[in-house]
PDB file of C-alpha atoms in Angstrom:
ATOM      1  CA  MET A   1      68.129  21.944  -0.107  1.00 53.00           C
ATOM      2  CA  LYS A   2      65.366  24.430  -0.944  1.00 50.00           C
ATOM      3  CA  LYS A   3      62.912  21.593  -1.649  1.00 50.00           C
ATOM      4  CA  LEU A   4      63.821  19.929   1.633  1.00 45.00           C
ATOM      5  CA  ILE A   5      63.177  23.164   3.535  1.00 45.00           C
ATOM      6  CA  MET A   6      59.756  23.547   1.833  1.00 48.00           C
ATOM      7  CA  LEU A   7      58.874  19.961   2.674  1.00 44.00           C
ATOM      8  CA  LEU A   8      59.782  20.404   6.328  1.00 43.00           C
ATOM      9  CA  PHE A   9      57.802  23.640   6.453  1.00 42.00           C
ATOM     10  CA  SER A  10      54.750  21.931   4.957  1.00 45.00           C
ATOM     11  CA  LEU A  11      54.952  19.109   7.450  1.00 43.00           C
ATOM     12  CA  LEU A  12      55.246  21.594  10.319  1.00 44.00           C
ATOM     13  CA  VAL A  13      52.186  23.551   9.185  1.00 42.00           C
ATOM     14  CA  TYR A  14      50.152  20.378   8.685  1.00 44.00           C
ATOM     15  CA  SER A  15      51.088  19.061  12.114  1.00 45.00           C
ATOM     16  CA  ASN A  16      49.806  22.273  13.650  1.00 44.00           C
ATOM     17  CA  LEU A  17      46.433  21.819  11.947  1.00 47.00           C
ATOM     18  CA  VAL A  18      45.808  18.129  12.556  1.00 46.00           C
ATOM     19  CA  PHE A  19      47.250  16.133  15.429  1.00 48.00           C
ATOM     20  CA  ALA A  20      46.617  12.781  13.734  1.00 51.00           C
ATOM     21  CA  GLN A  21      44.502  11.174  11.056  1.00 63.00           C
ATOM     22  CA  SER A  22      42.508   8.505  12.830  1.00 78.00           C
ATOM     23  CA  TYR A  23      38.767   8.765  12.426  1.00 86.00           C
ATOM     24  CA  SER A  24      36.203   6.018  12.881  1.00 88.00           C
ATOM     25  CA  VAL A  25      32.549   5.627  13.586  1.00 89.00           C
ATOM     26  CA  TRP A  26      30.392   2.519  13.909  1.00 90.00           C
ATOM     27  CA  PHE A  27      27.033   1.273  15.081  1.00 89.00           C
ATOM     28  CA  VAL A  28      26.847  -0.366  18.465  1.00 87.00           C
ATOM     29  CA  SER A  29      23.129  -1.120  18.191  1.00 84.00           C
ATOM     30  CA  PRO A  30      21.557  -2.345  16.041  1.00 86.00           C
ATOM     31  CA  SER A  31      24.230  -4.482  14.452  1.00 85.00           C
ATOM     32  CA  SER A  32      24.171  -5.049  10.713  1.00 87.00           C
ATOM     33  CA  GLY A  33      21.674  -7.701   9.613  1.00 88.00           C
ATOM     34  CA  SER A  34      19.865  -7.729  12.958  1.00 88.00           C
ATOM     35  CA  THR A  35      16.106  -7.876  13.454  1.00 88.00           C
ATOM     36  CA  VAL A  36      14.538  -5.084  15.463  1.00 87.00           C
ATOM     37  CA  ALA A  37      11.101  -5.648  16.995  1.00 84.00           C
ATOM     38  CA  ASN A  38       9.918  -3.264  19.713  1.00 74.00           C
ATOM     39  CA  VAL A  39       6.539  -1.882  20.716  1.00 68.00           C
ATOM     40  CA  TYR A  40       6.594   1.897  21.019  1.00 70.00           C
ATOM     41  CA  ASN A  41       2.967   2.725  20.240  1.00 62.00           C
ATOM     42  CA  SER A  42       0.153   1.272  18.187  1.00 56.00           C
ATOM     43  CA  GLU A  43       1.592   2.430  14.884  1.00 60.00           C
ATOM     44  CA  LYS A  44       5.371   2.440  14.789  1.00 69.00           C
ATOM     45  CA  VAL A  45       8.499   0.723  16.024  1.00 72.00           C
ATOM     46  CA  ALA A  46      11.065   2.443  18.219  1.00 74.00           C
ATOM     47  CA  VAL A  47      14.645   1.701  17.255  1.00 78.00           C
ATOM     48  CA  ASN A  48      17.336   2.952  19.599  1.00 79.00           C
ATOM     49  CA  VAL A  49      20.514   3.599  17.680  1.00 80.00           C
ATOM     50  CA  SER A  50      23.898   4.425  19.112  1.00 84.00           C
ATOM     51  CA  CYS A  51      27.429   4.621  17.780  1.00 83.00           C
ATOM     52  CA  ASN A  52      30.902   5.339  19.044  1.00 82.00           C
ATOM     53  CA  ALA A  53      33.445   7.634  17.496  1.00 78.00           C
ATOM     54  CA  THR A  54      37.153   8.123  17.945  1.00 75.00           C
ATOM     55  CA  GLY A  55      39.413  10.489  16.121  1.00 76.00           C
ATOM     56  CA  ALA A  56      41.976  13.238  16.574  1.00 78.00           C
ATOM     57  CA  LYS A  57      40.757  16.812  16.531  1.00 80.00           C
ATOM     58  CA  HIS A  58      41.728  19.599  14.187  1.00 79.00           C
ATOM     59  CA  ARG A  59      43.620  22.433  15.818  1.00 82.00           C
ATOM     60  CA  TYR A  60      40.567  24.674  15.330  1.00 88.00           C
ATOM     61  CA  HIS A  61      38.083  21.982  16.308  1.00 87.00           C
ATOM     62  CA  SER A  62      34.756  23.218  17.681  1.00 90.00           C
ATOM     63  CA  LYS A  63      32.606  20.084  17.972  1.00 91.00           C
ATOM     64  CA  TRP A  64      31.694  16.764  16.432  1.00 92.00           C
ATOM     65  CA  LYS A  65      28.459  16.439  14.464  1.00 93.00           C
ATOM     66  CA  PHE A  66      26.792  13.073  13.820  1.00 93.00           C
ATOM     67  CA  ILE A  67      24.179  12.578  11.107  1.00 94.00           C
ATOM     68  CA  LEU A  68      22.017   9.452  11.105  1.00 93.00           C
ATOM     69  CA  LYS A  69      20.452   8.853   7.674  1.00 94.00           C
ATOM     70  CA  THR A  70      17.391   6.562   7.778  1.00 92.00           C
ATOM     71  CA  ASN A  71      14.383   5.606   5.686  1.00 91.00           C
ATOM     72  CA  VAL A  72      12.289   8.124   7.652  1.00 90.00           C
ATOM     73  CA  GLY A  73      14.680  11.060   7.418  1.00 92.00           C
ATOM     74  CA  ASN A  74      17.975  12.369   8.727  1.00 94.00           C
ATOM     75  CA  PHE A  75      18.741  13.042  12.396  1.00 92.00           C
ATOM     76  CA  THR A  76      21.580  15.155  13.775  1.00 93.00           C
ATOM     77  CA  THR A  77      23.295  15.291  17.167  1.00 91.00           C
ATOM     78  CA  HIS A  78      26.412  17.051  18.375  1.00 89.00           C
ATOM     79  CA  ASP A  79      29.281  15.549  20.385  1.00 82.00           C
ATOM     80  CA  SER A  80      27.172  12.636  21.682  1.00 80.00           C
ATOM     81  CA  PRO A  81      26.587   9.979  18.972  1.00 80.00           C
ATOM     82  CA  TRP A  82      23.293   8.718  20.400  1.00 82.00           C
ATOM     83  CA  PHE A  83      19.907   8.656  18.681  1.00 83.00           C
ATOM     84  CA  SER A  84      16.895   7.591  20.724  1.00 77.00           C
ATOM     85  CA  ALA A  85      13.490   6.346  19.586  1.00 71.00           C
ATOM     86  CA  VAL A  86      13.727   6.610  15.818  1.00 80.00           C
ATOM     87  CA  HIS A  87      10.224   5.675  14.675  1.00 83.00           C
ATOM     88  CA  THR A  88      10.119   3.597  11.507  1.00 85.00           C
ATOM     89  CA  PRO A  89       7.610   1.334   9.772  1.00 87.00           C
ATOM     90  CA  SER A  90       8.440  -2.320   9.236  1.00 89.00           C
ATOM     91  CA  GLY A  91      10.684  -3.436   6.419  1.00 90.00           C
ATOM     92  CA  ASN A  92      14.303  -3.935   5.394  1.00 91.00           C
ATOM     93  CA  PHE A  93      16.399  -0.768   5.487  1.00 93.00           C
ATOM     94  CA  THR A  94      19.962   0.500   5.281  1.00 95.00           C
ATOM     95  CA  TRP A  95      20.959   3.205   7.764  1.00 94.00           C
ATOM     96  CA  THR A  96      24.136   5.282   7.613  1.00 95.00           C
ATOM     97  CA  ILE A  97      25.932   7.213  10.351  1.00 93.00           C
ATOM     98  CA  GLU A  98      28.288  10.056   9.384  1.00 94.00           C
ATOM     99  CA  MET A  99      30.834  11.754  11.647  1.00 92.00           C
ATOM    100  CA  TRP A 100      31.589  15.386  10.803  1.00 94.00           C
ATOM    101  CA  GLU A 101      34.118  17.711  12.398  1.00 93.00           C
ATOM    102  CA  VAL A 102      32.955  21.313  12.794  1.00 94.00           C
ATOM    103  CA  LEU A 103      35.641  23.998  13.070  1.00 94.00           C
ATOM    104  CA  ILE A 104      35.433  27.239  15.022  1.00 93.00           C
ATOM    105  CA  LEU A 105      34.789  29.306  11.888  1.00 90.00           C
ATOM    106  CA  GLY A 106      31.996  26.942  10.804  1.00 90.00           C
ATOM    107  CA  ASP A 107      33.804  24.802   8.245  1.00 93.00           C
ATOM    108  CA  GLU A 108      32.694  21.156   8.315  1.00 95.00           C
ATOM    109  CA  TYR A 109      34.560  18.050   7.212  1.00 93.00           C
ATOM    110  CA  LYS A 110      33.185  14.513   7.028  1.00 95.00           C
ATOM    111  CA  ARG A 111      35.718  12.312   8.788  1.00 93.00           C
ATOM    112  CA  ALA A 112      34.065   8.875   8.742  1.00 92.00           C
ATOM    113  CA  GLU A 113      30.861   6.952   8.025  1.00 93.00           C
ATOM    114  CA  ALA A 114      29.377   3.482   8.490  1.00 93.00           C
ATOM    115  CA  SER A 115      26.198   1.664   7.409  1.00 94.00           C
ATOM    116  CA  VAL A 116      24.012  -1.135   8.758  1.00 93.00           C
ATOM    117  CA  ASN A 117      21.236  -3.217   7.248  1.00 94.00           C
ATOM    118  CA  ILE A 118      18.329  -3.722   9.657  1.00 91.00           C
ATOM    119  CA  ASN A 119      15.129  -5.719   9.511  1.00 91.00           C
ATOM    120  CA  VAL A 120      12.324  -3.948  11.386  1.00 91.00           C
ATOM    121  CA  LYS A 121       9.359  -6.109  12.362  1.00 92.00           C
ATOM    122  CA  PHE A 122       6.077  -5.567  14.188  1.00 92.00           C
ATOM    123  CA  VAL A 123       5.113  -7.474  17.349  1.00 93.00           C
ATOM    124  CA  ILE A 124       1.844  -9.421  17.003  1.00 96.00           C
ATOM    125  CA  TYR A 125       0.219 -11.003  20.101  1.00 97.00           C
ATOM    126  CA  ALA A 126      -2.146 -13.996  20.282  1.00 98.00           C
ATOM    127  CA  GLU A 127      -4.353 -14.488  23.345  1.00 98.00           C
ATOM    128  CA  ASN A 128      -7.533 -15.982  24.764  1.00 98.00           C
ATOM    129  CA  ASN A 129     -10.361 -13.751  25.942  1.00 97.00           C
ATOM    130  CA  PHE A 130     -10.160 -15.314  29.412  1.00 96.00           C
ATOM    131  CA  GLY A 131      -6.527 -14.294  29.806  1.00 93.00           C
ATOM    132  CA  SER A 132      -4.869 -17.679  30.325  1.00 96.00           C
ATOM    133  CA  GLY A 133      -4.504 -21.141  28.819  1.00 97.00           C
ATOM    134  CA  ASN A 134      -2.969 -22.053  25.475  1.00 98.00           C
ATOM    135  CA  ILE A 135      -3.433 -20.836  21.926  1.00 98.00           C
ATOM    136  CA  SER A 136      -2.016 -21.886  18.563  1.00 98.00           C
ATOM    137  CA  LEU A 137       0.449 -19.415  17.043  1.00 98.00           C
ATOM    138  CA  GLU A 138       2.178 -20.261  13.758  1.00 97.00           C
ATOM    139  CA  GLY A 139       1.174 -23.911  14.216  1.00 97.00           C
ATOM    140  CA  VAL A 140       2.645 -24.229  17.717  1.00 98.00           C
ATOM    141  CA  ASN A 141       0.708 -24.405  20.987  1.00 98.00           C
ATOM    142  CA  VAL A 142       1.902 -21.525  23.153  1.00 98.00           C
ATOM    143  CA  SER A 143       0.732 -19.665  26.248  1.00 98.00           C
ATOM    144  CA  SER A 144      -1.950 -17.034  25.818  1.00 98.00           C
ATOM    145  CA  GLY A 145      -0.282 -13.652  25.333  1.00 97.00           C
ATOM    146  CA  SER A 146       2.658 -15.002  23.316  1.00 98.00           C
ATOM    147  CA  SER A 147       3.891 -13.026  20.321  1.00 96.00           C
ATOM    148  CA  THR A 148       5.578 -13.287  16.928  1.00 96.00           C
ATOM    149  CA  ASN A 149       7.448 -10.722  14.817  1.00 95.00           C
ATOM    150  CA  LYS A 150       6.200  -9.860  11.330  1.00 94.00           C
ATOM    151  CA  ILE A 151       6.670  -7.384   8.485  1.00 92.00           C
ATOM    152  CA  VAL A 152       3.673  -5.584   6.972  1.00 92.00           C
ATOM    153  CA  GLY A 153       2.022  -7.906   4.451  1.00 94.00           C
ATOM    154  CA  ASP A 154       3.076 -11.083   6.265  1.00 95.00           C
ATOM    155  CA  ASN A 155       0.420 -13.531   7.446  1.00 97.00           C
ATOM    156  CA  VAL A 156       0.021 -14.646  11.057  1.00 98.00           C
ATOM    157  CA  ALA A 157      -1.606 -18.051  11.662  1.00 98.00           C
ATOM    158  CA  VAL A 158      -3.548 -18.309  14.937  1.00 98.00           C
ATOM    159  CA  GLY A 159      -5.937 -20.975  16.178  1.00 98.00           C
ATOM    160  CA  ALA A 160      -8.294 -21.347  19.130  1.00 98.00           C
ATOM    161  CA  ILE A 161      -7.947 -24.341  21.453  1.00 98.00           C
ATOM    162  CA  GLU A 162     -10.939 -25.660  23.408  1.00 97.00           C
ATOM    163  CA  GLN A 163      -9.894 -26.036  27.026  1.00 97.00           C
ATOM    164  CA  SER A 164     -10.756 -25.372  30.652  1.00 96.00           C
ATOM    165  CA  ASP A 165     -10.231 -21.918  32.100  1.00 95.00           C
ATOM    166  CA  GLY A 166     -10.059 -23.460  35.582  1.00 94.00           C
ATOM    167  CA  THR A 167     -13.802 -23.111  36.199  1.00 94.00           C
ATOM    168  CA  TYR A 168     -15.584 -23.565  32.877  1.00 93.00           C
ATOM    169  CA  TRP A 169     -14.855 -25.500  29.723  1.00 95.00           C
ATOM    170  CA  ARG A 170     -14.247 -22.984  26.924  1.00 96.00           C
ATOM    171  CA  VAL A 171     -15.342 -23.776  23.351  1.00 96.00           C
ATOM    172  CA  TRP A 172     -15.307 -22.153  19.941  1.00 97.00           C
ATOM    173  CA  ASN A 173     -19.029 -21.769  19.287  1.00 95.00           C
ATOM    174  CA  THR A 174     -20.399 -21.686  15.727  1.00 92.00           C
ATOM    175  CA  SER A 175     -23.988 -22.886  16.224  1.00 84.00           C
ATOM    176  CA  GLY A 176     -26.869 -21.071  17.818  1.00 76.00           C
ATOM    177  CA  THR A 177     -26.450 -17.594  19.209  1.00 84.00           C
ATOM    178  CA  ASN A 178     -23.491 -15.846  20.846  1.00 90.00           C
ATOM    179  CA  ASN A 179     -21.100 -17.347  18.310  1.00 94.00           C
ATOM    180  CA  SER A 180     -17.316 -16.995  18.542  1.00 96.00           C
ATOM    181  CA  ASN A 181     -15.435 -14.395  16.496  1.00 97.00           C
ATOM    182  CA  TRP A 182     -11.755 -13.435  16.397  1.00 98.00           C
ATOM    183  CA  LYS A 183     -11.062  -9.961  17.723  1.00 98.00           C
ATOM    184  CA  LYS A 184      -8.377  -7.401  16.909  1.00 97.00           C
ATOM    185  CA  ASN A 185      -7.655  -5.141  19.877  1.00 96.00           C
ATOM    186  CA  ASN A 186     -11.027  -6.181  21.338  1.00 95.00           C
ATOM    187  CA  ILE A 187     -13.014  -5.425  18.161  1.00 97.00           C
ATOM    188  CA  ASP A 188     -14.552  -8.192  16.023  1.00 97.00           C
ATOM    189  CA  ILE A 189     -12.703  -9.011  12.802  1.00 97.00           C
ATOM    190  CA  TYR A 190     -15.369  -9.205  10.107  1.00 95.00           C
ATOM    191  CA  GLY A 191     -15.971 -12.763   8.922  1.00 94.00           C
ATOM    192  CA  ALA A 192     -13.367 -14.297  11.272  1.00 96.00           C
ATOM    193  CA  THR A 193     -15.670 -16.999  12.648  1.00 96.00           C
ATOM    194  CA  SER A 194     -13.535 -20.091  11.936  1.00 97.00           C
ATOM    195  CA  ILE A 195     -11.516 -21.661  14.753  1.00 97.00           C
ATOM    196  CA  GLY A 196      -8.346 -20.883  12.769  1.00 98.00           C
ATOM    197  CA  LEU A 197      -7.389 -17.480  11.375  1.00 98.00           C
ATOM    198  CA  SER A 198      -4.793 -16.317   8.838  1.00 98.00           C
ATOM    199  CA  TYR A 199      -4.334 -12.622   9.553  1.00 98.00           C
ATOM    200  CA  THR A 200      -2.498 -10.244   7.200  1.00 97.00           C
ATOM    201  CA  VAL A 201      -0.398  -7.671   9.064  1.00 96.00           C
ATOM    202  CA  GLY A 202      -1.269  -4.062   8.238  1.00 93.00           C
ATOM    203  CA  SER A 203       0.739  -0.852   8.464  1.00 88.00           C
ATOM    204  CA  ASN A 204      -0.809   0.102  11.822  1.00 88.00           C
ATOM    205  CA  ASP A 205      -0.564  -3.336  13.445  1.00 91.00           C
ATOM    206  CA  ASN A 206       2.509  -2.967  15.630  1.00 90.00           C
ATOM    207  CA  GLY A 207       1.533  -4.356  19.034  1.00 90.00           C
ATOM    208  CA  VAL A 208      -1.851  -5.606  17.810  1.00 94.00           C
ATOM    209  CA  ARG A 209      -3.576  -8.293  19.879  1.00 97.00           C
ATOM    210  CA  LEU A 210      -5.487 -11.125  18.150  1.00 98.00           C
ATOM    211  CA  THR A 211      -7.972 -12.596  20.619  1.00 98.00           C
ATOM    212  CA  ALA A 212      -9.815 -15.916  20.455  1.00 98.00           C
ATOM    213  CA  ASP A 213     -13.395 -15.322  21.645  1.00 97.00           C
ATOM    214  CA  MET A 214     -13.940 -18.543  23.589  1.00 97.00           C
ATOM    215  CA  LYS A 215     -17.396 -19.203  25.080  1.00 96.00           C
ATOM    216  CA  LYS A 216     -18.297 -20.829  28.383  1.00 95.00           C
ATOM    217  CA  LEU A 217     -19.881 -24.269  28.157  1.00 92.00           C
ATOM    218  CA  TYR A 218     -22.329 -24.897  31.007  1.00 91.00           C
ATOM    219  CA  SER A 219     -23.178 -28.443  32.143  1.00 87.00           C
ATOM    220  CA  LEU A 220     -26.896 -28.879  32.942  1.00 86.00           C
ATOM    221  CA  THR A 221     -28.461 -31.985  34.507  1.00 88.00           C
ATOM    222  CA  PHE A 222     -32.135 -32.906  33.971  1.00 85.00           C
ATOM    223  CA  GLN A 223     -33.920 -35.579  36.002  1.00 85.00           C
ATOM    224  CA  ASN A 224     -37.262 -37.304  35.631  1.00 80.00           C
ATOM    225  CA  SER A 225     -39.012 -39.405  38.255  1.00 76.00           C
ATOM    226  CA  TYR A 226     -40.572 -41.845  35.794  1.00 75.00           C
ATOM    227  CA  SER A 227     -40.539 -42.737  32.131  1.00 75.00           C
ATOM    228  CA  SER A 228     -38.395 -40.822  29.628  1.00 79.00           C
ATOM    229  CA  MET A 229     -37.804 -37.176  28.731  1.00 83.00           C
ATOM    230  CA  TYR A 230     -36.687 -35.097  25.781  1.00 83.00           C
ATOM    231  CA  VAL A 231     -33.761 -32.672  25.937  1.00 81.00           C
ATOM    232  CA  ASN A 232     -32.975 -30.696  22.785  1.00 79.00           C
ATOM    233  CA  GLY A 233     -34.843 -33.278  20.695  1.00 77.00           C
ATOM    234  CA  SER A 234     -33.074 -36.340  22.104  1.00 83.00           C
ATOM    235  CA  THR A 235     -34.712 -38.982  24.320  1.00 83.00           C
ATOM    236  CA  TYR A 236     -33.211 -39.775  27.703  1.00 83.00           C
ATOM    237  CA  ALA A 237     -34.238 -42.062  30.538  1.00 81.00           C
ATOM    238  CA  LEU A 238     -34.428 -40.758  34.100  1.00 79.00           C
ATOM    239  CA  SER A 239     -31.387 -38.473  33.945  1.00 81.00           C
ATOM    240  CA  ALA A 240     -29.519 -36.443  31.357  1.00 81.00           C
ATOM    241  CA  THR A 241     -26.473 -34.173  31.589  1.00 85.00           C
ATOM    242  CA  VAL A 242     -25.934 -31.966  28.552  1.00 83.00           C
ATOM    243  CA  GLY A 243     -23.761 -28.998  27.682  1.00 85.00           C
ATOM    244  CA  VAL A 244     -25.059 -25.609  26.561  1.00 88.00           C
ATOM    245  CA  VAL A 245     -23.046 -22.588  25.482  1.00 89.00           C
ATOM    246  CA  GLU A 246     -23.607 -19.387  27.433  1.00 90.00           C
ATOM    247  CA  GLN A 247     -26.526 -17.293  26.141  1.00 89.00           C
ATOM    248  CA  ASN A 248     -27.806 -20.230  24.052  1.00 84.00           C
ATOM    249  CA  SER A 249     -31.225 -21.817  24.744  1.00 82.00           C
ATOM    250  CA  ILE A 250     -32.085 -25.417  25.568  1.00 84.00           C
ATOM    251  CA  THR A 251     -35.425 -27.218  25.460  1.00 85.00           C
ATOM    252  CA  ALA A 252     -36.453 -30.028  27.829  1.00 83.00           C
ATOM    253  CA  TYR A 253     -39.748 -31.716  28.588  1.00 81.00           C
ATOM    254  CA  GLY A 254     -40.937 -34.961  30.148  1.00 80.00           C
ATOM    255  CA  ASN A 255     -42.848 -37.766  28.414  1.00 76.00           C
ATOM    256  CA  THR A 256     -46.365 -38.706  29.543  1.00 78.00           C
ATOM    257  CA  TYR A 257     -46.918 -42.100  31.133  1.00 76.00           C
ATOM    258  CA  VAL A 258     -49.729 -44.107  32.795  1.00 76.00           C
ATOM    259  CA  ASN A 259     -49.481 -45.679  36.254  1.00 77.00           C
ATOM    260  CA  ASN A 260     -52.389 -47.607  37.885  1.00 80.00           C
ATOM    261  CA  GLY A 261     -54.779 -46.174  35.326  1.00 79.00           C
ATOM    262  CA  ILE A 262     -53.689 -42.613  36.021  1.00 83.00           C
ATOM    263  CA  GLU A 263     -52.024 -40.627  33.259  1.00 80.00           C
ATOM    264  CA  TYR A 264     -49.144 -38.433  34.286  1.00 74.00           C
TER     265      TYR A 264
END
């Protein structure tokens, strides 16, 4: 009988301290195994993380505390399990959320935790310098301004496509002056003069724009009243239409001929 009374007393005391034992916490976003690819600024990715929590409160409950443990540090909120704009480099990471109950006198008890594996990638854009048309990205012809998601150290394959911009024919120029060069955020990439480029993603490349520097091709027509003429070293009859890349030179001159004893 004495043991039964002690047991009932213990149960009564415990029930006064804790209403129930049901604690849970989980990630709503991102989900485990998901790929996260956002542009926040030129250097880092913004990952918005949220979680929900349910659980009965201790009799002397003061507040909930949530701790998000990431590869870039720990973040703490109270009562609201929401973490906004956690800036992280690219890579594969495991994040953990912990739910703690804080009592009035300051005691803290971890009630639940959960983890997710996330794959953070950078956004890399490919575009033409004239702002439209098509461009090759990872071996596929896509619209200028399209993007792909990559981790630091990955390679991005881009390629220029000769095409019309609606007014001029655009070419990748490698002869003469004003030659084409791939640009990164509007600055020439050293040595990137081939029509195709394999670019290695760096640690500061989130949101970077790889631009194909396509040149205008002008169509010039030369005419001669008689005989032949020379245009860029080639012989033509009375008319010649040739293409010349903007800012490049072209040479043309007429051939001499004799008519009725008069040399022209």
